[in-house]
Coordinates of C-alpha atoms and ligand atoms in Angstrom, one line a residue:
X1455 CA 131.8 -97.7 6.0
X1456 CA 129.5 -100.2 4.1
X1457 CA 127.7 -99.3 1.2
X1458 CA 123.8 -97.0 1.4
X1459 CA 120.8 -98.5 0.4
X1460 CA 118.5 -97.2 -1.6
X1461 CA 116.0 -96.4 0.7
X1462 CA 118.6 -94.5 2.6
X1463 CA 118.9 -92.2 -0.5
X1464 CA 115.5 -91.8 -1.2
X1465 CA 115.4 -90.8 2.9
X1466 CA 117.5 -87.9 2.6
X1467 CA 116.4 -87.0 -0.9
X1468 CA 112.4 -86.9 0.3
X1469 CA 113.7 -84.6 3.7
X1470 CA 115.1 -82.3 1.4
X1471 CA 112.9 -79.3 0.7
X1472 CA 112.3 -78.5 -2.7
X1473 CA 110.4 -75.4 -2.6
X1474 CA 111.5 -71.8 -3.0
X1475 CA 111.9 -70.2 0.4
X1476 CA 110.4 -66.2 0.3
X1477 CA 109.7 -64.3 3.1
X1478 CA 109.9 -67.1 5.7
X1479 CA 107.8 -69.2 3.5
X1480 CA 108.0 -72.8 1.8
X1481 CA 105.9 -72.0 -2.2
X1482 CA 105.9 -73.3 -5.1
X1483 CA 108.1 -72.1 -8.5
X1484 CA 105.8 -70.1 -10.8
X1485 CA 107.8 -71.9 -13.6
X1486 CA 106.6 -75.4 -12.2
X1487 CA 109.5 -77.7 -11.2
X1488 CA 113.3 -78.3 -12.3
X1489 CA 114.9 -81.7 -12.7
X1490 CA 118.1 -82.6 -10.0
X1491 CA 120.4 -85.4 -11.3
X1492 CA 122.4 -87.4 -10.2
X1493 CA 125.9 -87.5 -12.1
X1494 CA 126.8 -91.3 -11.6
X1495 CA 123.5 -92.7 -12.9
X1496 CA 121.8 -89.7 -14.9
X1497 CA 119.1 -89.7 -13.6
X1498 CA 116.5 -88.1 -11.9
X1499 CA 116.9 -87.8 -8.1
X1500 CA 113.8 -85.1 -7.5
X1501 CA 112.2 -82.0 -9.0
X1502 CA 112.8 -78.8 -7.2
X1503 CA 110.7 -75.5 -7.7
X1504 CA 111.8 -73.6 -10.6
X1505 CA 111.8 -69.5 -9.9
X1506 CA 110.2 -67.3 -12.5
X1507 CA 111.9 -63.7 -12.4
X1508 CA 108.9 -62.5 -10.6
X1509 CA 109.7 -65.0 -8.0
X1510 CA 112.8 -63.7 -7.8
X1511 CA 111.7 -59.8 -7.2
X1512 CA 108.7 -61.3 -4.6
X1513 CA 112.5 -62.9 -3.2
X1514 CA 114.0 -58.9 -3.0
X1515 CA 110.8 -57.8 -1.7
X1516 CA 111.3 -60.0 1.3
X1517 CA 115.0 -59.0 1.7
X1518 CA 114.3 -55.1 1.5
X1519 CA 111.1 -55.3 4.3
X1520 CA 113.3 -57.3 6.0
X1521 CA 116.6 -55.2 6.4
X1522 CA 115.8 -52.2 8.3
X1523 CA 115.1 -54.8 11.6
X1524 CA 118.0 -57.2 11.1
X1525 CA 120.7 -54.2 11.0
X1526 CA 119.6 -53.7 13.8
X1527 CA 119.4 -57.1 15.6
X1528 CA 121.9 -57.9 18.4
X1529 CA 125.2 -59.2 16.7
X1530 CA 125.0 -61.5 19.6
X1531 CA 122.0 -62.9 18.4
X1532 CA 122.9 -63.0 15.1
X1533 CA 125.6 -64.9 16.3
X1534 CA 124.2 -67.3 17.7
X1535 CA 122.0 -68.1 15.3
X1536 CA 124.6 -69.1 13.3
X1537 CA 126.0 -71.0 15.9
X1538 CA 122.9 -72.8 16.6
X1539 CA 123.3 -73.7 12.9
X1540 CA 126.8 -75.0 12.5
X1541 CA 125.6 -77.1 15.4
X1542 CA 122.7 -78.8 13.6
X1543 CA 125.1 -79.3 10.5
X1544 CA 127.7 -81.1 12.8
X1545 CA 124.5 -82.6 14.1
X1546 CA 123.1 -84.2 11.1
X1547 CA 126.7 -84.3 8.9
X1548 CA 126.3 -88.0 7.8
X1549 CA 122.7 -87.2 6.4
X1550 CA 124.0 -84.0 4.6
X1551 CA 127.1 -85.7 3.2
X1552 CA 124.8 -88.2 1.0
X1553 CA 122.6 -85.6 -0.2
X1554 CA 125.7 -83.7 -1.5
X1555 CA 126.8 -87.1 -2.5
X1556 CA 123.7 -87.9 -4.4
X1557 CA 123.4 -84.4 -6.1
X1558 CA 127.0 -83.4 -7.2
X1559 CA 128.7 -86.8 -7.4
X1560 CA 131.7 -86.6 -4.9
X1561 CA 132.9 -89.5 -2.7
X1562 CA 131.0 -89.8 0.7
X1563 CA 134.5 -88.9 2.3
X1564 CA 134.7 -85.6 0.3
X1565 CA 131.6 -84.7 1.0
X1566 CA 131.6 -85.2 4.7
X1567 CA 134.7 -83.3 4.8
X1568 CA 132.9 -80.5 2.8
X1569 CA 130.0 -80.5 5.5
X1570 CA 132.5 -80.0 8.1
X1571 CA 134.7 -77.2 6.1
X1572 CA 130.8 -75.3 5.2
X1573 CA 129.7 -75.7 8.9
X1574 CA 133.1 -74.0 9.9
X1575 CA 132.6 -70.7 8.2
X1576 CA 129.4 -70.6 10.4
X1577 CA 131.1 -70.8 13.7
X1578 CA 133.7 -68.2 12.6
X1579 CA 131.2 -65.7 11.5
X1580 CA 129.2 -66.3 14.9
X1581 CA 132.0 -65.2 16.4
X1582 CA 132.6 -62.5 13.8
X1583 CA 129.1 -60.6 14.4
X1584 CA 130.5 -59.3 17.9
X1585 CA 133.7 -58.1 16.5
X1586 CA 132.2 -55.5 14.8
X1587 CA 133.6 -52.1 15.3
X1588 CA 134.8 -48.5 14.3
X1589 CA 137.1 -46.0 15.6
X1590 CA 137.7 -42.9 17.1
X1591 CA 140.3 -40.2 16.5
X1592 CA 141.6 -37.0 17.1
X1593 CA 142.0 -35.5 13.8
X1594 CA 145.5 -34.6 13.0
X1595 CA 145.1 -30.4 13.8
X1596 CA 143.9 -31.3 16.7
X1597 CA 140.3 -29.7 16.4
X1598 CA 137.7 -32.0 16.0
X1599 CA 137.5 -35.8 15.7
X1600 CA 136.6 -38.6 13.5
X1601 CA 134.4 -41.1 14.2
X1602 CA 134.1 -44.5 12.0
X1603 CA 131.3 -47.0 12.1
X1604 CA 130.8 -49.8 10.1
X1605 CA 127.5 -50.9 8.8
X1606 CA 125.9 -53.7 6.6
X1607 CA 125.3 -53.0 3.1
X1608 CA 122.0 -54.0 2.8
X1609 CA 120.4 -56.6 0.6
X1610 CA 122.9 -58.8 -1.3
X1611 CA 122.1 -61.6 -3.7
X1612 CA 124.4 -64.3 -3.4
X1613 CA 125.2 -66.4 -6.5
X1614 CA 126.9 -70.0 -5.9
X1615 CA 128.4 -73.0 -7.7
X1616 CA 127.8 -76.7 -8.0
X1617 CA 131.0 -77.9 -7.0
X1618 CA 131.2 -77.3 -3.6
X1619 CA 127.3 -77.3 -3.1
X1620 CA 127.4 -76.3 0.3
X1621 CA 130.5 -74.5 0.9
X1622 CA 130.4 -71.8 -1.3
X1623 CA 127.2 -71.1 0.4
X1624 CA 128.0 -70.4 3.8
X1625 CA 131.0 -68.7 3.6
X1626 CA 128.2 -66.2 2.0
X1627 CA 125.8 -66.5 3.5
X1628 CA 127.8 -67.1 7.1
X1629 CA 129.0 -63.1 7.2
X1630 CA 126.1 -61.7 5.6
X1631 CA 123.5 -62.6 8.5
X1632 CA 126.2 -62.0 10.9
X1633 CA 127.0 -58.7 9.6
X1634 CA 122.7 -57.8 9.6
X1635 CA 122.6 -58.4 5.5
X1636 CA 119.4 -59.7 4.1
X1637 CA 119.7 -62.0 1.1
X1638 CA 118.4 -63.6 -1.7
X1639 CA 120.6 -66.6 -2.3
X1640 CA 120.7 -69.1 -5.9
X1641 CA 122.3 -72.1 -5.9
X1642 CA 123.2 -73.8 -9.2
X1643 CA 120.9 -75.5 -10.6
X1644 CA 122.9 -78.5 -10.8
X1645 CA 123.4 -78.8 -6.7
X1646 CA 119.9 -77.1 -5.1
X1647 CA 119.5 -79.2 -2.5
X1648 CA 122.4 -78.7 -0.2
X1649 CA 121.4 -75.3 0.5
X1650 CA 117.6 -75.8 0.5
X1651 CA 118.6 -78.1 3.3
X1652 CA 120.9 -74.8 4.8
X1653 CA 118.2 -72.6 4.6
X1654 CA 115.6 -75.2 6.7
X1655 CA 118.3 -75.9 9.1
X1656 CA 119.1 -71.5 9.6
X1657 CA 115.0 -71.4 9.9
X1658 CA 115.0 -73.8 12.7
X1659 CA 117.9 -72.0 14.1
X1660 CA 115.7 -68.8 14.5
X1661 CA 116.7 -67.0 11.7
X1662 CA 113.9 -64.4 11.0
X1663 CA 111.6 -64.7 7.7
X1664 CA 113.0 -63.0 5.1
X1665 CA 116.8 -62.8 6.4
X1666 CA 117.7 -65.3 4.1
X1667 CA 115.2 -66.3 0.6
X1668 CA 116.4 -68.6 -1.7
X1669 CA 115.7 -69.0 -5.0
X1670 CA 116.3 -72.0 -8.0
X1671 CA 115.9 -71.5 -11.5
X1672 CA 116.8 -73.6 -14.4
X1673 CA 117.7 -70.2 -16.4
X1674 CA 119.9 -68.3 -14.2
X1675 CA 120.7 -65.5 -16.3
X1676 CA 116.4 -64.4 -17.2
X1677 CA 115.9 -65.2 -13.1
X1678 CA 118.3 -62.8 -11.8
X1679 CA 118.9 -60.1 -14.5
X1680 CA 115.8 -58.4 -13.4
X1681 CA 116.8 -58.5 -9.9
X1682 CA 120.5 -57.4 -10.7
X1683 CA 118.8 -54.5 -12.2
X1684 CA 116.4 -53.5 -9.1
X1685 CA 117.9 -50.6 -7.5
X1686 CA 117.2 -51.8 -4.1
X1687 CA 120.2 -54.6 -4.5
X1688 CA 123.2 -53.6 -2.5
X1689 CA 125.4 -56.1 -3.5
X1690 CA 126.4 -59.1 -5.1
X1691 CA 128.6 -61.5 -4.0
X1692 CA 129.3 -64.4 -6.8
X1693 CA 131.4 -68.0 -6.5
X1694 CA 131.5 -69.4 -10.2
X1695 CA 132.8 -69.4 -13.6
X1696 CA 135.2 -66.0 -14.8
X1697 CA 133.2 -65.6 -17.8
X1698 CA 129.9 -65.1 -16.0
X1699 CA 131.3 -63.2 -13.5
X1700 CA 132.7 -60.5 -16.5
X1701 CA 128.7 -60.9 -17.5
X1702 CA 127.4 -60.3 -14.1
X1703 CA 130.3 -57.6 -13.2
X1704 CA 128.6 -55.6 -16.6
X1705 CA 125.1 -56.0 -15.5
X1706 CA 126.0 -54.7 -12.0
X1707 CA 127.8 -51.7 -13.6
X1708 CA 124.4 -49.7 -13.9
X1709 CA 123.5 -49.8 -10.5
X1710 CA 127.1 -49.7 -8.9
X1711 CA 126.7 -52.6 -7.1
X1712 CA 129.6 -53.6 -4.0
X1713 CA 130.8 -56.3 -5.6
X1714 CA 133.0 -59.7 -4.5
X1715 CA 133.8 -62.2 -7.5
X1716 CA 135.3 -65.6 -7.1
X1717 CA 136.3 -67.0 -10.4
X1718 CA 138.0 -69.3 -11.8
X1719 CA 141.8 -70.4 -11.6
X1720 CA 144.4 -72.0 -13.4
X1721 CA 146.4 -73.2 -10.5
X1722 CA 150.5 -73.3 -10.7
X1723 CA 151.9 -76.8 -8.7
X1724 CA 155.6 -76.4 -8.6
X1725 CA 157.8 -78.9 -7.4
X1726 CA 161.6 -78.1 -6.9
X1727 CA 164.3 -80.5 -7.0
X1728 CA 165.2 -80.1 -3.7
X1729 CA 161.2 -81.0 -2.2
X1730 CA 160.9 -84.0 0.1
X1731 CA 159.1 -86.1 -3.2
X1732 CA 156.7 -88.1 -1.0
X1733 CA 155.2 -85.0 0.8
X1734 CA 155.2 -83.4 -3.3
X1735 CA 153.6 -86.6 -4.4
X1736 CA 150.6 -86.4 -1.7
X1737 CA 150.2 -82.8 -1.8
X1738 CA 149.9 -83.0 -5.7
X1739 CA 146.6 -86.2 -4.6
X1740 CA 145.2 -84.2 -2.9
X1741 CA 145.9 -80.4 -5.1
X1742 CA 144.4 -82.6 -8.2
X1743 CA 142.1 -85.4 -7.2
X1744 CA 140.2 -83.4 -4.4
X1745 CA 136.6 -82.9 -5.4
X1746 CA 137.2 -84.8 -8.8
X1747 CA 139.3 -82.4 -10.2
X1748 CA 136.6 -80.3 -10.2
X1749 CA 137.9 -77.2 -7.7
X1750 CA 139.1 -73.9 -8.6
X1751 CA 142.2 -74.4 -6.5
X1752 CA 142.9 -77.4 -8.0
X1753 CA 146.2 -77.9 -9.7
X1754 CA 146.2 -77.5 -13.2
X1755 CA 149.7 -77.5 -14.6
X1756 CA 152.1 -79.6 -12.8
X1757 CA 156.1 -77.6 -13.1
X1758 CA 158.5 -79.9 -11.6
X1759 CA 162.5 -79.6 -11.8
X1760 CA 164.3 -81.7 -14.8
X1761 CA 166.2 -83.3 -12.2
X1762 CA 162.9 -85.2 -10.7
X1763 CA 160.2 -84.7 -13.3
X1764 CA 160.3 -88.7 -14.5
X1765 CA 160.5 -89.9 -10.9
X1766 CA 157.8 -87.6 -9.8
X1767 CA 155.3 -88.4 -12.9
X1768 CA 155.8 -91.9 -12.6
X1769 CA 154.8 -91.8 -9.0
X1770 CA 152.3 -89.4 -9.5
X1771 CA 150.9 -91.8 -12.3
X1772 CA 151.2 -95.2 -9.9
X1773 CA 148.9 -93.1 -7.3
X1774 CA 146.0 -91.5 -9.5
X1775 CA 145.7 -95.0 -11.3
X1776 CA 145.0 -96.9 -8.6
X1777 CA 142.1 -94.9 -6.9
X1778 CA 139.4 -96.4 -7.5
X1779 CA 136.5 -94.8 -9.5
X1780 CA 132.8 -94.9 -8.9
X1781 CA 129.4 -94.0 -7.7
X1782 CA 130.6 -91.9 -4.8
X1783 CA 128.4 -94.1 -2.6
X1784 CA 129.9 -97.0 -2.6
X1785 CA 132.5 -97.9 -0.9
X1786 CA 136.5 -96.9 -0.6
X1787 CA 135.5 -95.0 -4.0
X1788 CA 137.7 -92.0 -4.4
X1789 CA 137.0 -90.3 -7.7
X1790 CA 133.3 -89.8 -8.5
X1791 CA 131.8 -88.8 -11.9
X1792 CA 131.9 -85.2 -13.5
X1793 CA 128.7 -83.2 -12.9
X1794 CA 127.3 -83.8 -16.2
X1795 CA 128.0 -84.5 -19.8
X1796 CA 129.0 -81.4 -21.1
X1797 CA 132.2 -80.9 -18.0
X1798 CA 133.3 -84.3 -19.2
X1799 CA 132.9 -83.4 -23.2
X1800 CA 134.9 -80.8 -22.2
X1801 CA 137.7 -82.5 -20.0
X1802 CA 138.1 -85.1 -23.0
X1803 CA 138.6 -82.7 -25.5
X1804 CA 141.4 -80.9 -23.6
X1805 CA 142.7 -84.3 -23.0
X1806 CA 142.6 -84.9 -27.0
X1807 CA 143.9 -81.8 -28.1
X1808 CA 146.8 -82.6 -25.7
X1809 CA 147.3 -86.1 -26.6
X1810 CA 146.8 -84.6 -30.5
X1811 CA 149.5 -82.1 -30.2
X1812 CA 152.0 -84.5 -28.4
X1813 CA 151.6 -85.1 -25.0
X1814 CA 151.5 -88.8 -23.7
X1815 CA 149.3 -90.4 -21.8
X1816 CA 150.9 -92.3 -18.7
X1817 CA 147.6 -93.6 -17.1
X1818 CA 144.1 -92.6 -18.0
X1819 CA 142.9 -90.3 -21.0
X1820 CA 139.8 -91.6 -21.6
X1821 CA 136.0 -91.4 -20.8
X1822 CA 134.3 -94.6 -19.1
X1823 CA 131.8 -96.4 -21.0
X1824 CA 128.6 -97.3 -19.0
X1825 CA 126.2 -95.0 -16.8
X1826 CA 127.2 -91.7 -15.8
X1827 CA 130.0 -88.9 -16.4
X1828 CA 132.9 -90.7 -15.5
X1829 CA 136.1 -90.0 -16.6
X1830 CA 139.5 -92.2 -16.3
X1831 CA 141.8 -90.1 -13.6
X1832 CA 145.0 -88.9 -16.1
X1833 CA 148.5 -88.0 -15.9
X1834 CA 150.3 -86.6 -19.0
X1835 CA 153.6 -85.7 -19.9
X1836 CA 155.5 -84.3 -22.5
X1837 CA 152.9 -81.8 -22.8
X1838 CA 153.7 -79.4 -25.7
X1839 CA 153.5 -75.6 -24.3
X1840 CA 150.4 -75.2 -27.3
X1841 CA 148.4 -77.5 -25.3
X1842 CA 145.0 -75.8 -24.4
X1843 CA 144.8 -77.4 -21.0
X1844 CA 147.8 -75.2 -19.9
X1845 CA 145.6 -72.2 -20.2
X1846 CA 142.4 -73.4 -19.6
X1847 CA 140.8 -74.6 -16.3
X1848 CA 140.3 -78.6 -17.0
X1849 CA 137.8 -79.1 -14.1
X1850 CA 138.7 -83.0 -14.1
X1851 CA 140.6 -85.7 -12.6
X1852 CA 143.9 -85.1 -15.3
X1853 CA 147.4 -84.1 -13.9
X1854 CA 149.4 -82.7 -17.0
X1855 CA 153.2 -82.8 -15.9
X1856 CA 156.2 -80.5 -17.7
X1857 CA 159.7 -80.3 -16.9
X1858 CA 161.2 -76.5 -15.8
X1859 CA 165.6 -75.8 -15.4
X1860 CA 165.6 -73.0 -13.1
X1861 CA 163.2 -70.7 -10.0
X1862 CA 162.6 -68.2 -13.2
X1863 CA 161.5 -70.2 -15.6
X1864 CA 159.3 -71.5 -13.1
X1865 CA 157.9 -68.9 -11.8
X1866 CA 157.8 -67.2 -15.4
X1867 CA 155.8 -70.7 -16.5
X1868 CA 153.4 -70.5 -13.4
X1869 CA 152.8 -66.5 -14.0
X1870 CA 152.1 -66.7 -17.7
X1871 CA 147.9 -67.2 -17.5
X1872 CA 144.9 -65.0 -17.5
X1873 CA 144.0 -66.2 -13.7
X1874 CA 145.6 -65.7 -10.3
X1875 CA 144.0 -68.1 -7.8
X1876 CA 146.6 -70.0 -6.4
X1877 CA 149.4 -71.7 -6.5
X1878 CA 151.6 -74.5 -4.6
X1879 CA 155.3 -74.7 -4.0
X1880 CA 157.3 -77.6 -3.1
X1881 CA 160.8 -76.9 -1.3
X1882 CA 162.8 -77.4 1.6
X1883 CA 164.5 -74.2 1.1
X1884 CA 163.1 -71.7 3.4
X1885 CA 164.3 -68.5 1.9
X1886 CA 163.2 -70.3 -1.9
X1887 CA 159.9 -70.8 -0.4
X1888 CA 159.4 -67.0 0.8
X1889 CA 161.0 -65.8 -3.2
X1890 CA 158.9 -68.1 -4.9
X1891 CA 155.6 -66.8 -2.8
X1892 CA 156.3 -63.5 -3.3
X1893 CA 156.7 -63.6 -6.8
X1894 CA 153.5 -66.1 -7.7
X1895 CA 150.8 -64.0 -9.4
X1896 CA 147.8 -65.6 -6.9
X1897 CA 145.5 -64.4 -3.9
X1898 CA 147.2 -67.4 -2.2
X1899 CA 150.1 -69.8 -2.3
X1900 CA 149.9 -73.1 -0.7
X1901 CA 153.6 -73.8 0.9
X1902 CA 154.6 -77.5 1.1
X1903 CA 150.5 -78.7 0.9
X1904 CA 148.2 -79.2 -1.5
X1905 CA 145.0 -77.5 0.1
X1906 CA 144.7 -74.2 1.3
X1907 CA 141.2 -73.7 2.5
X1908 CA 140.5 -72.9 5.6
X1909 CA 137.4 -70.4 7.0
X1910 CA 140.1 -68.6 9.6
X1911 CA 142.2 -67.5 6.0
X1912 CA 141.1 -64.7 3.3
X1913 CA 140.5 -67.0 0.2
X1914 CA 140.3 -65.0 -3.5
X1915 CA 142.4 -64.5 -6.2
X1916 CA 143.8 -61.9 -7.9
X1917 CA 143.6 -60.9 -12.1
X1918 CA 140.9 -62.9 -13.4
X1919 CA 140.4 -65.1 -10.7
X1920 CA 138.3 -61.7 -9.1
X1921 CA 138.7 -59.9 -6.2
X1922 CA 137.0 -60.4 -2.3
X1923 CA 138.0 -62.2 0.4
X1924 CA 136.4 -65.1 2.0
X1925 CA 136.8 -66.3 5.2
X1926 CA 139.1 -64.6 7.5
X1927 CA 139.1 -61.3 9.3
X1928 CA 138.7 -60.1 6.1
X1929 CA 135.5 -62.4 5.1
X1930 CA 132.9 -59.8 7.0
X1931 CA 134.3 -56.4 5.1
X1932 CA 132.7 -57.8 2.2
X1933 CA 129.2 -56.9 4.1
X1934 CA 130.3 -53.8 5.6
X1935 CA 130.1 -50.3 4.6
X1936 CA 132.6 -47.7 6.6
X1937 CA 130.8 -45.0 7.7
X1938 CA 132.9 -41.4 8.9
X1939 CA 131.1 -38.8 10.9
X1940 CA 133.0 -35.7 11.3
X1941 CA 132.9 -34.2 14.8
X1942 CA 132.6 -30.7 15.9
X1943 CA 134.8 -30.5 19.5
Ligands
NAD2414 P1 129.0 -70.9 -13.6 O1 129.7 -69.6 -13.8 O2 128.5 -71.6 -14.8 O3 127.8 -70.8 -12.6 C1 127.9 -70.3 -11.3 C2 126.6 -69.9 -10.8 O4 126.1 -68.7 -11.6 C3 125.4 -70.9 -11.0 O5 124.6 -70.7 -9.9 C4 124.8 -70.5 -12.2 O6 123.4 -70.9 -12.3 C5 124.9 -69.0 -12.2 N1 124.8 -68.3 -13.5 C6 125.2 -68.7 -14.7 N2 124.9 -67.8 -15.6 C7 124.3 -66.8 -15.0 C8 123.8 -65.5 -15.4 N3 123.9 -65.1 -16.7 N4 123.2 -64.7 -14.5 C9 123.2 -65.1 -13.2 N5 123.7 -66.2 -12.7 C10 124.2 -67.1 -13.6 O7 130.1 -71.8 -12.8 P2 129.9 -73.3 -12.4 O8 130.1 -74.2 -13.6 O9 128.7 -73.5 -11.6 O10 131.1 -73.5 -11.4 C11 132.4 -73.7 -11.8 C12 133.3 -72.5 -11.8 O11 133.2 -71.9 -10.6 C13 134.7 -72.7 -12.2 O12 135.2 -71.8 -13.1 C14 135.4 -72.6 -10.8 O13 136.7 -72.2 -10.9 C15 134.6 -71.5 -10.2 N6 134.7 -71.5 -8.7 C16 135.4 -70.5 -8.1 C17 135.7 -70.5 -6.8 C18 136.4 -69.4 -6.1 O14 136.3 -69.3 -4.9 N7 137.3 -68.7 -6.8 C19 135.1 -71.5 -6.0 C20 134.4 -72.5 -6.6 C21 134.2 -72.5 -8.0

């Protein structure tokens, strides 16, 4: 891969549209324009339309005159809509991996992966929209019979993060048009520009005007409250942080709104003395330093037998210092910068509180001087059980490493936190490996590998990590309704 030129950037940043989208329609923000950064330089990559809460209702108004057709739409149409979709995204991946790139920070590689991971939730859920179905029964006394249908919700407003710009998009938006939802989606401010290009790309698939409007604002919270609050909302889907998802869960309380919340985690990596070390020591890469650090499956407390703690940290340490850190343009760079200043305040103050109480630094611990958000990938030990990265999410490249006897205090050590994501287990002991997964406290448990993500699987979490499934067979219920008709026979 050689390195992009500039022009190249300022290619895919100018083909980018950076309006709001309403109704089948490119317009302007009614709060003028929003600034998009870019994390390894700080500076301005583009201005994108900034929504003012009216915008956002004009947004529902286009999703409500547009439901009462698209329920009704052939699934098989719906479907291929999206299909026609994840083909352009294949299509144009290289393009759409340096705009994520350029936005949110992330090696080239990540991001291209990312493309491929988003475009893959689009060709499930084509396929999804024609497996849509209900049953029929004879009702136990024999006299009558019941009769289920399922049906979409209606309009949905669809909150997203920055750190997987595109992603947490589609697997979304993916169900929602394929099970005939309308939708008004926002993207973080941080990462707009990955789904303004989603949205172009599903228009030029065919997807009717008003299906899908999207909406950026620089002030999320006075954007959507309004529209949170409009009784003609259905439901609201949100990817993002657990303490605005308790916010938004509040807000939707007055209107009873079908909910799915994907929040944060705190993820559990467990490594038993009897794991095949190499396999721990690349699962644990790729658990950690995927996306930065900056993933809410990403391992956030490292539990590893007494027997091979040292062994395991010291390898660990060897691998995270040598990747090399950078603009995620440029090449063989493997750990791009934090999103902005305040994630990386916050990953060095977690760091120093750490260091402050104890711990010890074996590589890393410190911010990089210079342009950007970057931050020195970490991995501590000794890490006193006070520390406050052992109960908060660090969202950055740093691998704190502690020492456990037995399977209980393990699994005791991996239980004890507000969240319930996921977790990872490293064994070659089958019947450990099935105890140890049944007893973890998480939506899903990674068995001998450090990723779990995959658009065939229901991902979500359990306890504070929120509740829905995305993904999977389950994926589409989130944009169903069952509806039972009782039958006189
Ligand atoms: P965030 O909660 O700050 O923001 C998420 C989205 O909500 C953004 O679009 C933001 O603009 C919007 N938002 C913020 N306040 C709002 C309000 N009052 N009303 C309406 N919208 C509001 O989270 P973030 O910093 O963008 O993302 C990181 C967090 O997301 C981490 O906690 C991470 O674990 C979580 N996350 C969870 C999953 C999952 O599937 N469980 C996946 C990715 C990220």
């Amino acid at each position: 891969m050689s390195t992009i030129t500039a022009s190249e950037e300022q290619r895919v940043v100018d083909a980018a549209p950076k309006q709001l989208y309403i109704g089948g329609e490119w317009r302007d923000g009614s709060h003028g324009t929003l600034s998009v950064e870019d994390p390894s330089t700080g500076e301005s990559l583009c201005e994108v339309a900034d929504a003012s809460p009216e915008d956002a209702i004009a947004a529902l108004d286009a999703a409500v005159a547009a439901g009462p057709e698209w329920a009704q739409h052939p699934p098989r149409e719906r479907g291929e809509i999206l299909r026609r979709a994840f083909e352009e995204i294949a299509r144009r991946a290289d393009e759409l991996a340096l705009l994520m790139t350029l936005e949110m920070g992330k090696p080239l590689k990540e991001s291209k992966a990312e493309i491929t991971y988003a475009a893959e939730f689009l060709r499930w859920f084509a396929e999804e929209a024609v497996r849509i179905d209900g049953r029929y029964a004879v009702a136990p006394n024999g006299q009558g019979r019941l009769l289920t249908m399922k049906q979409p919700v209606g309009p949905c407003l669809l909150i997203t993060p920055w750190n997987f710009p595109l992603a947490m998009g589609t697997r979304k938006v993916g169900p929602a048009i394929a099970a005939g939802c309308t939708m008004v989606v926002k993207p973080a401010q941080q990462t707009p520009l990955s789904m303004l290009m989603l949205a172009k790309i599903l228009e030029e698939a065919g997807l009717p005007g008003g299906v899908l409007n999207l909406v950026t604002s620089h002030s999320s919270g006075a954007t959507m409250g309004p529209l949170i609050a409009d009784p003609r909302l259905r439901k609201l889907s949100f990817t993002g942080s657990t303490e605005v998802g308790r916010k938004l869960m509040e807000q939707a309380s007055d209107n009873l709104l079908r909910l799915s919340m994907e929040l944060g985690g705190n993820a559990p990596f467990i490594v038993f003395d009897d794991a095949d070390l190499d396999a721990a020591v690349q699962g644990a890469l790729i658990a950690k330093m995927r996306n930065i650090g900056e993933a809410c499956t990403a391992a956030n407390r490292f539990y590893v037998s007494d027997r091979v703690a040292g062994e395991f940290a010291q390898r660990l340490a060897e691998k995270i210092g040598a990747m090399k850190v950078g603009r995620g343009t440029e090449d063989d760079v493997e750990v791009g910068p934090l999103i902005d200043a305040s994630q990386r305040g916050k990953v060095s103050e977690l760091v120093q509180d750490a260091l402050g109480k104890g711990a010890r630094a074996l590589v890393g611990g410190t911010e990089r001087d210079g342009a950007g958000y970057f931050f020195d990938p970490t991995v501590l030990t000794d890490v006193p059980d006070d520390a406050n990265l052992l109960t908060e999410e660090i969202f950055g490249p740093v691998a704190p490493v502690r020492g456990f006897d037995d399977e209980d205090e393990a699994v005791a050590a991996a239980n004890d936190t507000e969240y319930g994501l996921v977790a990872y287990v490293f064994t070659r002991d089958v019947k450990r490996a099935l105890r140890v997964a049944e007893r973890l406290e998480t939506g899903m448990v990674g068995l001998n590998q450090g990723m779990v993500s995959n658009p065939a699987a229901p991902f979500g979490g359990i306890k504070q990590s929120g509740f829905g499934r995305e993904g999977g067979r389950e994926g589409i219920d989130e944009y169903l309704e069952t509806k039972y008709v009782a039958v006189n026979l």
